[in-house]
Amino acid sequence: MCRWAAYIGEPIYLEDIITRPDHSLVAQSVEATECKTTTNADGFGIAWYNERPEPGLYRDVYPAWSDPNLRSLAHQVKSRLFLSHVRASTGASTSRNNCHPFAARNWTFMHNGQVGGFEQFRKAADMAVPDDLYGKRLGGTDSEVLFLLALGYGLNRDPCAALEQSVAWLENQSRETGESPHMRLSAAFSDGQTLYAARYSSDHIAPSVYYRYSETRRGWAVVSEPLETNEDGWIELAPGKMISVTSEGLREMDFNPNRVEVAA
Amino acid sequence: MCRWAAYIGEPIYLEDIITRPDHSLVAQSVEATECKTTTNADGFGIAWYNERPEPGLYRDVYPAWSDPNLRSLAHQVKSRLFLSHVRASTGASTSRNNCHPFAARNWTFMHNGQVGGFEQFRKAADMAVPDDLYGKRLGGTDSEVLFLLALGYGLNRDPCAALEQSVAWLENQSRETGESPHMRLSAAFSDGQTLYAARYSSDHIAPSVYYRYSETRRGWAVVSEPLETNEDGWIELAPGKMISVTSEGLREMDFNPNRVEVAA
Amino acid sequence: MCRWAAYIGEPIYLEDIITRPDHSLVAQSVEATECKTTTNADGFGIAWYNERPEPGLYRDVYPAWSDPNLRSLAHQVKSRLFLSHVRASTGASTSRNNCHPFAARNWTFMHNGQVGGFEQFRKAADMAVPDDLYGKRLGGTDSEVLFLLALGYGLNRDPCAALEQSVAWLENQSRETGESPHMRLSAAFSDGQTLYAARYSSDHIAPSVYYRYSETRRGWAVVSEPLETNEDGWIELAPGKMISVTSEGLREMDFNPNRVEVAA
Amino acid sequence: MCRWAAYIGEPIYLEDIITRPDHSLVAQSVEATECKTTTNADGFGIAWYNERPEPGLYRDVYPAWSDPNLRSLAHQVKSRLFLSHVRASTGASTSRNNCHPFAARNWTFMHNGQVGGFEQFRKAADMAVPDDLYGKRLGGTDSEVLFLLALGYGLNRDPCAALEQSVAWLENQSRETGESPHMRLSAAFSDGQTLYAARYSSDHIAPSVYYRYSETRRGWAVVSEPLETNEDGWIELAPGKMISVTSEGLREMDFNPNRVEVAA
């Protein structure tokens, strides 16, 4: 299990999400409270958008709490839209290519969750990645495949349907291995304009997702765990739901991979 | 606070201490039980002796649990005498030069503890390192200074007295800063023939040290925490005591830095 | 292009090949003389055999010349059979998983060469890796695929034929991309008992391989470039040849991937 | 010897200096042309200023050419004033704390050069660092000491005189060791408002420094080697000279450490 935090709104310093709040993402790398694995020390990453269509990407394999580069970057860089992640590996090796967020074209994607038995069908999953996206398959995680499959299914045209298809495909593979949980998902992703987040589980334990609008920042935070322990206004995203957030506001919709028919 | 484990006896694979026991050193890097900081993920190191007088040294800045090099090395290398350490920084940066064990000439040294206010007198501490040893001052930790001072005080001639003097010097400096605890120490060190360990505290909380002779291995383990949770025979070293261990057996002595008169 | 050096014979310290000779492997990482890319600074690795059937493996992403762990390890560890490699990337990212040697079961493999247009058919290459070996496909290099395909073709039963088939398969794919050179190969590999090396090229430029028996060491060195500039007795392996070396002696054979019929 | 490049003017993407020119800083990390050591692969760093008084700092120990974080950062981040450096170690270990630029308060500093016999008087040099700056002494390089001494001598009040004093102090120490060259210096530094560069040597070989105003960028580049091989207008800074550059323009002055009287 991992932890993540994302933001969209008026440009703020990355540190306002990543290091300054009392339960900031870096604080959660030391001690997360809403998941079994409390330590998230197997690497980290940030992806941020400014003027260019494609994001900046900074990922490394150290614990987030001890990286002076991360601290300096977060202190110096402002962004109107960014994703940040601390990793606790569920199997794949500690390597920059396995750190979230993943980026392809103008898209970025990060994930917290599990796909039971993934190692058993990793080859099939790699095969399912479209040819023109295979150059972006750099690591060995289930999360990167989830992202690339979704891109192939049309993340650009219909983000919700594309991610549902990707999740359904992987969940179906997992069911064949018999290893549960088949799918636990809390993902955030963006095309550089809209921030999306989805929460879902094939069983009854879906990884937590919260969001909140800040009047002071004039922006939305979407996170694994509330960033301030004594702060009102954090809304829990219900399992089976997805949100899309822009400067115009937030829209919630159903996220239901089960309505997808997976080809044999 | 950190965790460490050392061994002397018939050659064994490093993994018999580092990764295989149910509460091995690597397991303690994930979750230590006898100290406040449960996670020890700010680097690790091993120093091992075989035919050469000087030790092999392998240190890196990753969490010990995720480093495949460490796992492979521990699986492949046998040694008659070795020290291993997982670090939780109390201030100095995560850098190979700040990872234990430290090595100089034929000596190696590792430490778990604290010296209150060290940053305030780090310059004085560096200046106290003898000129001919200053080339070995590579990082910024209190532990490395503790080692180099002890070398200067004659670790080679009288290990107990030399370490007492080094500890007394640092404790005295710490008292002047007024920042407590002034000295908490559990250290293990070796010249390649004898394994030494000391336990001491200026207050009433001395970091734990245990030791045990294994008939199967025909060797002694000296550790921060017992390596097997259901194993008899672990003896706790009392605060204010030091041991020296060789193939001939174990000898205990008083370790009392307070009998040292520190020059103004 | 990369550089490599291997050894089989009476146990010697790794440093006798890796760091001590005047044109040692580490010296070649700074400045190789028989290839276009003189600097080989994109990582390094060593695999060594002793009592265990499987090798020890130490790989990292730094230039070999500056890694104190490598220097210490090479100074401390003895081995009867080892492979060592310094990397100059021809495309795939600098990552431990892309560093040679690669290891699977008791086998290790390292390579210097090129497969034209590999990125264009990397997906097809991955798909060609047998299912039961896919768990060992950890990086993105052509060399790792070359190794895993050869394992699948029966490296265990007939090393020469298996590597010929693997090379033929990749060369054939490369021809379809139209990007030359289709195949340049100098590879060394071992099952822990025998050391093999092969040299081959689809054009007229085959990467160099030399070997030499040392009476003093009582062992064979097989290398990209002679380890001592003023030393007699280095024999150049001709293109289209393969050698197998044991304590019993050296045997040369033809290495001809063109006799393999590649299935469409 | 190292290579560096700095910029002050209208905000530009870091990559316009670091990676895009045909002889960019990263190109120089692969193959520098105006110094003996052509490869500069022992780490790199960038320091950049925007709205905050203190700089952002990103340093790592890999060759600059292979770091995807550096490439992405340089592609994404704009700055009105930045320093960038690729390192070829002359002795001190490859460690983030030994990578340039160094930063303290609002100041940053980077250097290419040599101080003969530095390891012999490193302790004296450390002792000379003022107490209140010692917390910034994190590594073991001569360059970091040069910077901290200059800060102590009043870099804030009179940059030229302060650096002259710092250089004179180190050169004097070097003369006592008898190891030449005693001082070769090409340094660039900034307080976040003005960019300074100095060139000097105790013998007749001063490391190169060039500068050039770009009408298109509306800014000044100050560099070890011209960034474009076919570009007019690069001016060589003469040995014994220093420049200060702001948006208002460039001013040249004498840089003469020999006029400093060094206390015994």
Coordinates of N, CA, C and O in Angstrom, one line a residue, chain A residues 62 93 95 97-98 119 122-123 126-131 134-138, chain C residues 62 93 95 97-98 119 122-123 126-131 134-138:
Chain A
Y62 N 14.6 6.7 -2.7 CA 14.9 6.8 -1.2 C 13.6 7.0 -0.5 O 12.6 7.4 -1.1
S93 N 10.4 -4.5 -7.6 CA 11.7 -4.0 -7.0 C 11.6 -2.5 -6.8 O 10.9 -1.8 -7.4
S95 N 13.0 0.7 -7.7 CA 13.6 1.2 -8.8 C 12.9 2.5 -9.3 O 11.7 2.6 -9.1
N97 N 12.0 3.4 -12.1 CA 11.0 3.0 -13.1 C 9.7 2.4 -12.5 O 8.7 2.3 -13.1
N98 N 9.8 2.0 -11.2 CA 8.7 1.5 -10.5 C 8.0 2.5 -9.6 O 7.0 2.2 -8.9
E119 N 2.0 -11.1 -10.4 CA 3.3 -11.7 -11.0 C 3.0 -12.9 -11.9 O 3.7 -13.2 -12.8
R122 N 1.9 -11.3 -15.3 CA 2.6 -10.1 -15.7 C 2.9 -10.1 -17.2 O 2.8 -9.2 -17.9
K123 N 3.2 -11.3 -17.7 CA 3.5 -11.4 -19.2 C 2.3 -11.1 -20.0 O 2.3 -10.4 -21.0
D126 N 1.7 -7.5 -19.9 CA 2.6 -6.7 -20.8 C 2.1 -6.9 -22.3 O 2.1 -5.9 -23.0
M127 N 1.7 -8.1 -22.6 CA 1.2 -8.3 -24.0 C 0.0 -7.5 -24.3 O -0.2 -7.1 -25.5
A128 N -0.8 -7.2 -23.3 CA -2.0 -6.4 -23.5 C -1.8 -4.9 -23.7 O -2.6 -4.2 -24.2
V129 N -0.6 -4.5 -23.4 CA -0.2 -3.1 -23.6 C -0.1 -2.8 -25.1 O 0.6 -3.6 -25.8
P130 N -0.9 -1.8 -25.7 CA -0.8 -1.6 -27.1 C 0.6 -1.4 -27.6 O 1.5 -0.8 -26.9
D131 N 0.9 -1.8 -28.8 CA 2.3 -1.7 -29.4 C 2.8 -0.3 -29.3 O 4.0 -0.1 -28.9
Y134 N 4.1 0.6 -25.8 CA 5.0 -0.4 -25.1 C 6.4 0.3 -24.8 O 7.0 -0.1 -23.8
G135 N 6.8 1.3 -25.6 CA 8.0 2.1 -25.2 C 7.9 2.7 -23.9 O 8.9 3.1 -23.3
K136 N 6.7 2.9 -23.4 CA 6.5 3.5 -22.1 C 6.4 2.5 -20.9 O 6.3 2.9 -19.8
R137 N 6.5 1.2 -21.3 CA 6.5 0.2 -20.2 C 7.9 0.0 -19.8 O 8.7 -0.7 -20.4
L138 N 8.3 0.7 -18.7 CA 9.7 0.8 -18.3 C 9.9 -0.1 -17.0 O 11.1 -0.5 -16.8
Chain C
Y62 N 26.3 3.4 -10.6 CA 27.4 4.4 -10.6 C 28.5 4.0 -11.6 O 28.6 2.9 -11.9
S93 N 17.5 2.6 -20.0 CA 17.9 3.5 -18.9 C 18.9 2.9 -17.9 O 19.1 1.7 -17.9
S95 N 19.8 1.7 -14.7 CA 19.0 1.1 -13.6 C 19.6 -0.2 -13.2 O 20.2 -0.8 -14.1
N97 N 18.5 -3.0 -12.7 CA 17.9 -4.1 -13.5 C 18.4 -4.1 -14.9 O 18.3 -5.2 -15.6
N98 N 19.1 -3.1 -15.4 CA 19.7 -3.1 -16.7 C 21.2 -3.3 -16.7 O 21.8 -3.3 -17.7
E119 N 14.4 -1.4 -29.8 CA 13.3 -0.8 -29.2 C 12.0 -1.0 -30.0 O 10.9 -1.0 -29.5
R122 N 10.9 -4.6 -29.1 CA 11.1 -5.0 -27.7 C 9.9 -5.8 -27.2 O 10.0 -6.8 -26.5
K123 N 8.7 -5.4 -27.6 CA 7.5 -6.1 -27.1 C 7.5 -7.5 -27.7 O 7.3 -8.5 -26.9
D126 N 10.0 -9.5 -25.7 CA 9.5 -9.9 -24.4 C 8.5 -11.1 -24.5 O 8.5 -12.0 -23.7
M127 N 7.7 -11.0 -25.5 CA 6.7 -12.1 -25.7 C 7.3 -13.4 -26.0 O 6.8 -14.4 -25.7
A128 N 8.5 -13.3 -26.6 CA 9.2 -14.6 -26.9 C 9.9 -15.2 -25.7 O 10.3 -16.4 -25.8
V129 N 10.0 -14.5 -24.6 CA 10.6 -15.1 -23.4 C 9.6 -16.1 -22.8 O 8.4 -15.8 -22.7
P130 N 10.1 -17.3 -22.6 CA 9.2 -18.4 -22.1 C 8.5 -17.9 -20.8 O 9.0 -17.2 -20.0
D131 N 7.2 -18.4 -20.6 CA 6.4 -18.0 -19.5 C 7.1 -18.2 -18.2 O 7.1 -17.4 -17.3
Y134 N 9.7 -15.5 -17.4 CA 9.3 -14.1 -17.5 C 9.5 -13.4 -16.2 O 9.7 -12.2 -16.1
G135 N 9.4 -14.1 -15.1 CA 9.6 -13.5 -13.8 C 11.0 -12.9 -13.6 O 11.3 -12.1 -12.8
K136 N 12.0 -13.4 -14.5 CA 13.3 -12.9 -14.5 C 13.6 -11.8 -15.5 O 14.7 -11.2 -15.6
R137 N 12.5 -11.4 -16.2 CA 12.6 -10.2 -17.1 C 12.4 -9.0 -16.3 O 11.2 -8.6 -16.1
L138 N 13.4 -8.4 -15.8 CA 13.3 -7.3 -14.8 C 13.6 -5.9 -15.4 O 13.1 -4.9 -15.0

